[in-house]
Amino acid sequence: MTSVSAGARQQDDASSSARRRRGTGSYDERRDRLADSALVTLGSLGYARTSLREIAANSEFTHGVIHYYFRDKTELITYCVRYYKATCVKRYDGVIRDSTTAEELVQAFADKLVETISTEAPMHRLWYDLRTQSMFDEALREDVLFIDATLETMIWRVLERYAALTGRPVRLPSSTAYAMLDGVFERALLRHVCGDARALQDLHATVLGALPLLLADA
Amino acid sequence: MTSVSAGARQQDDASSSARRRRGTGSYDERRDRLADSALVTLGSLGYARTSLREIAANSEFTHGVIHYYFRDKTELITYCVRYYKATCVKRYDGVIRDSTTAEELVQAFADKLVETISTEAPMHRLWYDLRTQSMFDEALREDVLFIDATLETMIWRVLERYAALTGRPVRLPSSTAYAMLDGVFERALLRHVCGDARALQDLHATVLGALPLLLADA
DNA sequence: GCACGGTCCTGACAGTCGTCAAGACCGTCC
DNA sequence: GGACGGTCTTGACGACTGTCAGGACCGTGC
């Protein structure tokens, strides 16, 4: 995994005052703002349909600047992916921290899953898009597998807390539990994006019903 | 759902002898052979990277012919999707038919899942590609949702047979069970495509372990 | 005030894409 | 044998893509 902040051109000191003459913020901050714009565009159009000109048009820059901050399109995309990961890894930490009973945790977890689809559906379909593209494009695999592993441990932390609160151990390995819940989540997202009004409430009910099955019998 | 055999140009009688002068087979058969070539190319490159010229290059035709048999690229793709569906819907019928005990069925089902990844991985990643693209492109949604529903009932038939053989009912609704198994399958496919040598044996073991959890206690 | 250099814009390049018009090919029928 | 018409090829069109060279802009340091 190469450094995230490896720029397109040589960059001796990102925080040097000489770098702040145009635009606002540091070199890295403007990279991140470009990544922000790119993620919005990617989430709206999908990976394949998003061009660098479109990303630039939805940002404060012009299309030529992208190659000043990123070597090529692939570097921009992978930077965006890693940048995005940082925002979603801690999504359920609050659920784990604030729940004091098993029922509370299950409810909060289901609530959070629903909320994250209703407020960030474009970002999530982008993630599934990139994960699927990684099956065709080797350049994406390293990042995708890393993020997938991160999500798996995130889910596992929820389940471990759930197991601790019930006193019953999880009876599935981490990878299986994650794959199952991810399948449920992906399907709910698809239905939601397709305009199915009941997708979210069904997701909520499904999670309430399915989580207990992941634990061993009392 | 519009008719699958609605051609790009008016087509009064597909089986008329006048249509057989060039090439071999009927108009519809040549459409299907074009779809065959397109599916191979799509499975190899992915939806976004597959151009009509590339499809034609991997077929017996030239790129201009595609617009003789299909109105535009979208019609070709959706035709391919429906054409493909017919080949995968009956995939587990043999498993259901030939299994006489629950253990036999679980084994045969797991075997089939592994086999279908090892022999048809490109086709499956294409399916996931198209399903994800349907979250961005409304033109694909109708076909994707239809196929997804078909796959769900296919899985449900397996589970119903499993329930009958054990005498224990499935304790999850059809949609949840399908989403969970699909998540497991998708993850195994991703790992397999990424070169993980243990992806398939893990899938096998996972299915053996997970299927009993879908049934109510004895 | 002037040169330097980081930042950004403009315009162009070659390549690829979907699409389609024009016509060649050729089996069939009068 | 000649006309017909379904089938297929060729070549082109405009639009779009990622990339990059050239130079404009402008804050900083001398």
Coordinates of C-alpha atoms (C1' of nucleotides) in Angstrom, one line a residue:
Chain A
M1 CA 0.0 0.0 0.0
T2 CA 1.7 3.2 -1.2
S3 CA 1.4 6.4 0.7
V4 CA -1.8 8.2 0.2
S5 CA -0.3 11.6 0.0
A6 CA 2.2 10.8 -2.8
G7 CA 1.4 13.7 -5.2
A8 CA 1.5 13.8 -8.9
R9 CA 4.5 16.1 -8.9
Q10 CA 7.4 16.2 -6.5
Q11 CA 6.3 17.8 -3.3
D12 CA 9.0 18.6 -0.8
D13 CA 7.0 20.2 1.9
A14 CA 3.2 20.3 1.7
S15 CA 2.8 22.8 4.5
S16 CA 5.4 25.2 3.2
S17 CA 4.1 28.7 2.8
A18 CA 5.1 28.8 -0.8
R19 CA 2.3 26.3 -1.5
R20 CA -0.4 28.5 -0.2
R21 CA -0.3 31.3 -2.7
R22 CA -3.2 30.2 -4.9
G23 CA -6.4 28.8 -3.7
T24 CA -7.0 28.3 0.0
G25 CA -5.6 25.6 2.3
S26 CA -2.6 23.5 1.9
Y27 CA -1.6 21.2 -1.0
D28 CA -3.1 18.2 0.8
E29 CA -6.2 20.0 1.8
R30 CA -6.9 20.9 -1.9
R31 CA -6.3 17.3 -2.8
D32 CA -8.9 16.3 -0.3
R33 CA -11.3 18.9 -1.6
L34 CA -10.8 17.5 -5.1
A35 CA -11.4 14.0 -3.7
D36 CA -14.6 15.3 -2.0
S37 CA -15.9 16.6 -5.4
A38 CA -14.8 13.4 -7.1
L39 CA -16.7 11.3 -4.6
V40 CA -19.9 13.2 -5.0
T41 CA -19.7 12.9 -8.8
L42 CA -18.7 9.2 -8.6
G43 CA -21.6 8.5 -6.3
S44 CA -24.0 10.2 -8.6
L45 CA -22.8 8.8 -12.0
G46 CA -20.9 5.6 -11.1
Y47 CA -17.3 4.8 -11.7
A48 CA -17.6 4.1 -15.4
R49 CA -19.5 7.2 -16.4
T50 CA -17.5 9.7 -14.4
S51 CA -15.0 11.6 -16.4
L52 CA -12.2 13.8 -15.1
R53 CA -13.9 16.8 -16.7
E54 CA -17.1 16.0 -14.9
I55 CA -15.3 15.8 -11.6
A56 CA -13.6 19.1 -12.3
A57 CA -16.9 20.7 -13.3
N58 CA -18.4 19.8 -10.0
S59 CA -15.4 21.3 -8.2
E60 CA -13.7 24.6 -7.9
F61 CA -11.0 23.6 -10.3
T62 CA -10.7 23.1 -14.0
H63 CA -10.0 19.7 -15.6
G64 CA -6.3 20.4 -16.1
V65 CA -5.6 20.8 -12.4
I66 CA -6.4 17.2 -11.7
H67 CA -3.2 16.1 -13.3
Y68 CA -1.4 18.6 -11.1
Y69 CA -2.6 16.9 -8.0
F70 CA -2.9 13.3 -9.2
R71 CA -0.7 11.4 -11.7
D72 CA -3.6 9.9 -13.5
K73 CA -7.2 8.9 -13.1
T74 CA -6.4 5.7 -11.3
E75 CA -4.5 7.5 -8.7
L76 CA -7.4 9.9 -8.1
I77 CA -9.8 7.0 -7.8
T78 CA -7.8 5.0 -5.4
Y79 CA -7.1 8.1 -3.4
C80 CA -10.8 8.7 -3.2
V81 CA -11.5 5.2 -2.1
R82 CA -9.0 5.4 0.8
Y83 CA -10.2 8.8 1.6
Y84 CA -13.8 7.5 1.8
K85 CA -12.9 4.6 3.9
A86 CA -11.7 6.9 6.7
T87 CA -15.3 8.3 6.9
C88 CA -17.1 5.0 7.1
V89 CA -15.0 2.8 9.3
K90 CA -16.1 4.3 12.6
R91 CA -19.7 4.4 11.6
Y92 CA -20.9 1.9 14.2
D93 CA -18.6 2.8 17.0
G94 CA -21.3 4.8 18.7
V95 CA -23.6 1.9 18.5
I96 CA -21.2 -0.3 20.3
R97 CA -20.3 2.3 22.9
D98 CA -23.7 3.5 23.8
S99 CA -25.7 0.3 23.9
T100 CA -26.0 -1.3 27.3
T101 CA -28.3 -4.2 26.5
A102 CA -28.5 -6.6 23.7
E103 CA -31.9 -5.4 22.6
E104 CA -30.7 -1.8 22.6
L105 CA -27.7 -2.7 20.5
V106 CA -29.7 -4.6 17.9
Q107 CA -32.1 -1.7 17.6
A108 CA -29.3 0.9 17.4
F109 CA -27.5 -1.2 14.8
A110 CA -30.6 -1.6 12.7
D111 CA -31.3 2.1 13.0
K112 CA -27.9 2.9 11.9
L113 CA -28.0 0.6 8.9
V114 CA -31.2 2.2 7.8
E115 CA -30.0 5.7 8.4
T116 CA -26.8 5.2 6.5
I117 CA -28.7 4.0 3.4
S118 CA -31.2 6.8 3.5
T119 CA -28.5 9.5 3.9
E120 CA -25.6 8.1 2.0
A121 CA -27.0 5.8 -0.7
P122 CA -24.8 7.2 -3.5
M123 CA -21.7 6.6 -1.5
H124 CA -22.7 3.1 -0.8
R125 CA -23.5 2.2 -4.3
L126 CA -20.2 3.7 -5.3
W127 CA -18.5 1.3 -2.9
Y128 CA -20.3 -1.7 -4.4
D129 CA -19.4 -0.4 -7.8
L130 CA -15.7 -0.1 -7.0
R131 CA -15.7 -3.5 -5.3
T132 CA -17.3 -5.1 -8.4
Q133 CA -14.9 -3.3 -10.7
S134 CA -12.0 -4.7 -8.8
M135 CA -13.0 -8.1 -10.1
F136 CA -12.2 -6.8 -13.6
D137 CA -9.5 -4.2 -12.8
E138 CA -6.5 -5.4 -10.8
A139 CA -5.5 -1.8 -10.0
L140 CA -8.4 -1.5 -7.6
R141 CA -8.0 -4.8 -5.8
E142 CA -5.5 -3.9 -3.1
D143 CA -7.6 -1.1 -1.8
V144 CA -10.9 -2.9 -2.2
L145 CA -9.7 -5.9 -0.3
F146 CA -8.2 -3.7 2.4
I147 CA -11.4 -1.8 2.9
D148 CA -13.5 -5.0 2.8
A149 CA -11.3 -6.4 5.6
T150 CA -11.8 -3.2 7.5
L151 CA -15.5 -3.4 7.2
E152 CA -15.5 -7.0 8.3
T153 CA -13.7 -6.2 11.5
M154 CA -16.1 -3.3 12.1
I155 CA -19.0 -5.6 11.9
W156 CA -17.2 -8.1 14.0
R157 CA -16.8 -5.6 16.8
V158 CA -20.6 -5.1 16.8
L159 CA -21.2 -8.8 17.0
E160 CA -18.6 -9.3 19.7
R161 CA -20.3 -6.6 21.7
Y162 CA -23.7 -8.3 21.0
A163 CA -22.3 -11.6 22.1
A164 CA -20.9 -10.1 25.3
L165 CA -24.2 -8.4 26.2
T166 CA -26.1 -11.7 25.7
G167 CA -23.5 -14.0 27.1
R168 CA -23.9 -16.2 24.0
P169 CA -20.9 -16.5 21.6
V170 CA -21.2 -15.8 17.9
R171 CA -21.5 -19.1 16.1
L172 CA -20.1 -18.0 12.8
P173 CA -16.7 -16.9 11.7
S174 CA -16.2 -13.2 11.2
S175 CA -16.0 -13.5 7.4
T176 CA -19.3 -15.4 7.1
A177 CA -21.1 -13.1 9.4
Y178 CA -19.9 -10.1 7.4
A179 CA -20.7 -11.6 4.1
M180 CA -24.2 -12.4 5.2
L181 CA -25.0 -9.0 6.6
D182 CA -23.3 -7.3 3.7
G183 CA -25.6 -9.3 1.4
V184 CA -28.6 -8.1 3.3
F185 CA -27.4 -4.6 3.2
E186 CA -26.6 -4.6 -0.5
R187 CA -30.0 -5.9 -1.4
A188 CA -31.7 -3.3 0.7
L189 CA -29.6 -0.6 -1.0
L190 CA -30.6 -1.9 -4.4
R191 CA -34.2 -2.0 -3.5
H192 CA -34.0 1.5 -2.0
V193 CA -32.2 3.0 -5.0
C194 CA -34.8 1.3 -7.3
G195 CA -37.5 3.2 -5.5
D196 CA -38.9 0.4 -3.3
A197 CA -40.5 2.3 -0.4
R198 CA -40.4 -0.6 1.9
A199 CA -36.7 -1.4 1.4
L200 CA -35.6 0.4 4.6
Q201 CA -38.3 -0.9 6.9
D202 CA -37.7 -4.4 5.6
L203 CA -34.0 -4.0 6.3
H204 CA -34.8 -3.0 9.8
A205 CA -37.0 -5.9 10.5
T206 CA -34.6 -8.3 8.7
V207 CA -31.7 -7.2 10.9
L208 CA -33.8 -7.6 14.1
G209 CA -34.7 -11.1 13.0
A210 CA -31.4 -12.2 11.7
L211 CA -28.9 -11.0 14.3
P212 CA -30.1 -13.5 17.0
L213 CA -29.4 -16.4 14.6
L214 CA -25.8 -15.5 14.5
L215 CA -25.4 -16.4 18.2
A216 CA -25.1 -19.8 19.7
D217 CA -28.1 -21.0 21.6
A218 CA -28.4 -19.9 25.2
Chain B
M1 CA -41.1 -6.3 -20.0
T2 CA -40.9 -5.9 -23.7
S3 CA -40.5 -8.8 -26.0
V4 CA -37.0 -10.3 -26.1
S5 CA -37.1 -10.9 -29.8
A6 CA -38.0 -7.4 -30.9
G7 CA -35.3 -6.8 -33.5
A8 CA -33.6 -3.6 -34.5
R9 CA -35.4 -3.5 -37.9
Q10 CA -38.8 -4.7 -38.7
Q11 CA -38.9 -8.4 -38.8
D12 CA -42.0 -10.0 -40.3
D13 CA -41.1 -13.6 -40.1
A14 CA -37.9 -14.7 -38.5
S15 CA -38.1 -18.2 -39.8
S16 CA -38.8 -17.3 -43.4
S17 CA -36.4 -18.8 -45.8
A18 CA -35.6 -15.3 -47.2
R19 CA -33.8 -14.6 -43.9
R20 CA -31.4 -17.5 -44.2
R21 CA -29.4 -16.4 -47.3
R22 CA -26.3 -15.1 -45.5
G23 CA -24.7 -16.7 -42.5
T24 CA -26.1 -19.8 -41.0
G25 CA -29.2 -20.3 -38.9
S26 CA -32.2 -18.0 -38.5
Y27 CA -32.3 -14.4 -37.7
D28 CA -33.0 -15.2 -34.0
E29 CA -30.2 -17.8 -33.9
R30 CA -27.7 -15.2 -35.2
R31 CA -28.9 -12.8 -32.6
D32 CA -28.3 -15.4 -30.0
R33 CA -24.8 -16.1 -31.4
L34 CA -24.1 -12.4 -31.1
A35 CA -25.3 -12.4 -27.6
D36 CA -23.0 -15.4 -26.9
S37 CA -20.0 -13.5 -28.1
A38 CA -21.1 -10.4 -26.2
L39 CA -21.5 -12.3 -23.0
V40 CA -18.0 -13.7 -23.3
T41 CA -16.5 -10.3 -23.9
L42 CA -18.6 -8.7 -21.2
G43 CA -17.5 -11.4 -18.7
S44 CA -13.9 -10.8 -19.6
L45 CA -13.8 -7.0 -19.7
G46 CA -16.8 -5.9 -17.6
Y47 CA -19.8 -3.8 -18.7
A48 CA -18.0 -0.4 -18.8
R49 CA -15.0 -1.5 -20.8
T50 CA -16.8 -3.5 -23.4
S51 CA -17.3 -1.7 -26.7
L52 CA -19.4 -2.9 -29.6
R53 CA -16.3 -3.2 -31.7
E54 CA -14.7 -5.5 -29.2
I55 CA -17.9 -7.6 -29.1
A56 CA -17.9 -7.8 -32.8
A57 CA -14.2 -8.6 -33.0
N58 CA -14.8 -11.7 -30.7
S59 CA -17.6 -12.8 -33.0
E60 CA -18.1 -13.8 -36.6
F61 CA -19.5 -10.4 -37.5
T62 CA -18.2 -6.9 -38.0
H63 CA -19.1 -4.0 -35.8
G64 CA -21.7 -2.6 -38.1
V65 CA -23.9 -5.7 -37.9
I66 CA -24.7 -5.1 -34.3
H67 CA -26.9 -2.2 -35.3
Y68 CA -28.6 -4.5 -37.8
Y69 CA -29.6 -6.9 -35.0
F70 CA -30.0 -4.5 -32.1
R71 CA -31.3 -1.0 -32.0
D72 CA -28.5 0.3 -29.8
K73 CA -26.0 -0.8 -27.2
T74 CA -28.6 -0.9 -24.4
E75 CA -30.9 -3.2 -26.3
L76 CA -28.0 -5.6 -26.9
I77 CA -27.0 -5.6 -23.2
T78 CA -30.5 -6.1 -21.9
Y79 CA -31.0 -8.9 -24.4
C80 CA -27.8 -10.5 -23.2
V81 CA -28.9 -10.3 -19.6
R82 CA -32.2 -12.0 -20.3
Y83 CA -30.5 -14.5 -22.5
Y84 CA -28.0 -15.3 -19.8
K85 CA -30.7 -15.7 -17.2
A86 CA -32.2 -18.6 -19.0
T87 CA -28.9 -20.5 -18.6
C88 CA -28.6 -20.0 -14.8
V89 CA -32.0 -20.3 -13.5
K90 CA -32.1 -24.1 -13.5
R91 CA -28.6 -24.5 -12.1
Y92 CA -29.7 -26.1 -8.9
D93 CA -32.6 -28.1 -10.1
G94 CA -30.5 -31.2 -10.3
V95 CA -29.4 -30.7 -6.7
I96 CA -33.0 -30.6 -5.6
R97 CA -34.0 -33.5 -7.7
D98 CA -31.2 -36.0 -6.9
S99 CA -30.7 -35.4 -3.2
T100 CA -32.5 -37.9 -1.0
T101 CA -31.1 -36.8 2.4
A102 CA -30.5 -33.4 4.0
E103 CA -26.7 -34.1 4.2
E104 CA -26.7 -35.1 0.6
L105 CA -28.5 -31.9 -0.5
V106 CA -26.2 -29.6 1.5
Q107 CA -23.2 -31.3 0.1
A108 CA -24.5 -31.2 -3.5
F109 CA -25.5 -27.6 -3.1
A110 CA -22.1 -26.5 -1.7
D111 CA -20.4 -28.5 -4.5
K112 CA -22.5 -26.8 -7.1
L113 CA -21.8 -23.3 -5.7
V114 CA -18.1 -24.1 -5.8
E115 CA -18.3 -25.6 -9.3
T116 CA -20.2 -22.7 -10.7
I117 CA -17.6 -20.2 -9.5
S118 CA -14.7 -22.2 -10.7
T119 CA -16.1 -22.7 -14.2
E120 CA -18.2 -19.6 -14.7
A121 CA -16.5 -16.8 -12.7
P122 CA -16.5 -14.3 -15.5
M123 CA -20.3 -14.7 -16.0
H124 CA -21.0 -14.2 -12.3
R125 CA -18.9 -11.1 -12.0
L126 CA -20.7 -9.8 -15.0
W127 CA -24.0 -10.4 -13.2
Y128 CA -22.8 -8.5 -10.2
D129 CA -21.5 -5.8 -12.4
L130 CA -24.8 -5.4 -14.1
R131 CA -26.7 -5.5 -10.9
T132 CA -24.5 -2.7 -9.5
Q133 CA -24.8 -0.7 -12.6
S134 CA -28.5 -0.9 -12.4
M135 CA -28.2 1.3 -9.3
F136 CA -26.9 4.0 -11.6
D137 CA -28.6 3.2 -14.8
E138 CA -32.4 3.0 -14.7
A139 CA -32.5 1.2 -18.1
L140 CA -31.1 -2.0 -16.5
R141 CA -33.3 -2.0 -13.4
E142 CA -36.3 -3.9 -14.7
D143 CA -34.3 -6.8 -16.0
V144 CA -32.0 -6.9 -13.0
L145 CA -34.9 -6.9 -10.5
F146 CA -36.6 -9.6 -12.5
I147 CA -33.5 -11.8 -12.5
D148 CA -32.8 -11.2 -8.9
A149 CA -36.3 -12.3 -8.0
T150 CA -35.8 -15.4 -10.2
L151 CA -32.6 -16.3 -8.4
E152 CA -34.3 -15.8 -5.0
T153 CA -37.0 -18.3 -5.9
M154 CA -34.3 -20.7 -7.2
I155 CA -32.6 -20.6 -3.8
W156 CA -35.9 -20.8 -2.0
R157 CA -36.6 -24.1 -3.8
V158 CA -33.4 -25.5 -2.5
L159 CA -34.2 -24.4 1.0
E160 CA -37.7 -25.8 0.9
R161 CA -36.3 -29.1 -0.2
Y162 CA -33.8 -28.9 2.6
A163 CA -36.5 -28.1 5.1
A164 CA -38.6 -31.0 3.8
L165 CA -35.8 -33.5 4.1
T166 CA -35.0 -32.4 7.6
G167 CA -38.6 -31.9 8.8
R168 CA -37.5 -28.5 10.1
P169 CA -39.0 -25.4 8.5
V170 CA -36.8 -22.5 7.2
R171 CA -36.9 -19.8 9.8
L172 CA -36.1 -16.9 7.6
P173 CA -38.1 -15.3 4.8
S174 CA -37.1 -16.1 1.3
S175 CA -35.6 -12.6 0.6
T176 CA -33.4 -12.7 3.7
A177 CA -32.1 -16.2 3.1
Y178 CA -31.3 -15.3 -0.5
A179 CA -29.6 -12.1 0.4
M180 CA -27.4 -13.8 3.0
L181 CA -26.4 -16.7 0.7
D182 CA -25.8 -14.2 -2.1
G183 CA -23.5 -12.2 0.1
V184 CA -21.5 -15.3 0.9
F185 CA -21.4 -16.3 -2.7
E186 CA -20.3 -12.8 -3.9
R187 CA -17.6 -12.6 -1.4
A188 CA -16.2 -16.0 -2.4
L189 CA -16.3 -14.9 -6.0
L190 CA -14.4 -11.7 -5.2
R191 CA -11.7 -13.7 -3.3
H192 CA -11.5 -16.3 -6.1
V193 CA -11.1 -13.7 -8.8
C194 CA -8.5 -11.9 -6.7
G195 CA -6.5 -15.1 -6.7
D196 CA -7.2 -16.4 -3.2
A197 CA -6.6 -20.1 -3.5
R198 CA -8.7 -20.9 -0.4
A199 CA -11.8 -19.0 -1.6
L200 CA -13.6 -22.0 -2.9
Q201 CA -12.8 -24.4 -0.1
D202 CA -13.9 -21.7 2.4
L203 CA -17.1 -21.2 0.5
H204 CA -17.8 -25.0 0.7
A205 CA -17.2 -25.1 4.4
T206 CA -19.1 -21.9 5.0
V207 CA -22.2 -23.3 3.2
L208 CA -22.0 -26.5 5.2
G209 CA -21.9 -24.5 8.4
A210 CA -24.4 -21.9 7.5
L211 CA -27.3 -23.8 5.9
P212 CA -28.4 -25.5 9.2
L213 CA -28.7 -22.1 10.8
L214 CA -31.4 -21.2 8.4
L215 CA -33.7 -23.9 9.7
A216 CA -35.7 -23.8 12.9
D217 CA -34.5 -25.9 15.7
A218 CA -35.6 -29.5 15.7
Chain C
dG1 C1' 10.6 46.5 -8.8
dC2 C1' 12.0 42.3 -10.4
dA3 C1' 12.8 37.4 -10.9
dC4 C1' 11.4 33.0 -9.1
dG5 C1' 8.4 29.3 -8.7
dG6 C1' 4.2 27.1 -7.2
dT7 C1' -0.5 27.1 -8.9
dC8 C1' -3.8 27.1 -12.3
dC9 C1' -6.0 27.6 -17.1
dT10 C1' -6.5 26.9 -21.9
dG11 C1' -6.3 24.5 -25.8
dA12 C1' -4.8 20.9 -28.2
dC13 C1' -3.5 15.9 -29.1
dA14 C1' -4.5 11.1 -30.3
dG15 C1' -7.5 7.6 -29.3
dT16 C1' -12.0 5.4 -28.6
dC17 C1' -16.8 5.4 -28.5
dG18 C1' -21.8 4.6 -30.5
dT19 C1' -24.1 5.4 -34.5
dC20 C1' -25.3 5.4 -39.2
dA21 C1' -25.3 6.1 -44.4
dA22 C1' -23.9 4.0 -48.6
dG23 C1' -23.2 0.4 -51.0
dA24 C1' -21.5 -4.6 -51.9
dC25 C1' -22.8 -9.2 -51.7
dC26 C1' -25.8 -13.0 -52.9
dG27 C1' -29.7 -16.3 -52.5
dT28 C1' -34.3 -16.3 -54.2
dC29 C1' -38.1 -15.6 -57.2
dC30 C1' -40.4 -14.0 -61.6
Chain D
dG1 C1' -31.1 -13.6 -66.6
dG2 C1' -32.5 -9.8 -64.3
dA3 C1' -34.7 -7.5 -60.4
dC4 C1' -35.5 -7.8 -55.6
dG5 C1' -34.4 -7.6 -50.9
dG6 C1' -32.3 -9.5 -46.8
dT7 C1' -27.6 -9.5 -45.0
dC8 C1' -23.3 -7.7 -44.2
dT9 C1' -19.0 -4.6 -44.8
dT10 C1' -16.8 -0.4 -45.0
dG11 C1' -15.8 4.0 -43.8
dA12 C1' -17.0 7.9 -41.9
dC13 C1' -19.2 11.4 -38.5
dG14 C1' -19.3 14.0 -34.1
dA15 C1' -18.8 13.4 -29.4
dC16 C1' -16.2 12.2 -25.7
dT17 C1' -12.2 10.5 -23.2
dG18 C1' -7.4 10.9 -20.5
dT19 C1' -3.4 13.3 -21.0
dC20 C1' -0.2 16.9 -21.4
dA21 C1' 2.4 21.1 -23.2
dG22 C1' 2.6 25.9 -22.9
dG23 C1' 1.9 29.8 -20.8
dA24 C1' -0.8 32.9 -17.6
dC25 C1' -1.4 34.3 -12.9
dC26 C1' 0.4 35.9 -8.6
dG27 C1' 2.4 35.6 -3.8
dT28 C1' 6.9 35.6 -2.1
dG29 C1' 11.9 36.8 -1.4
dC30 C1' 15.7 39.6 -2.8

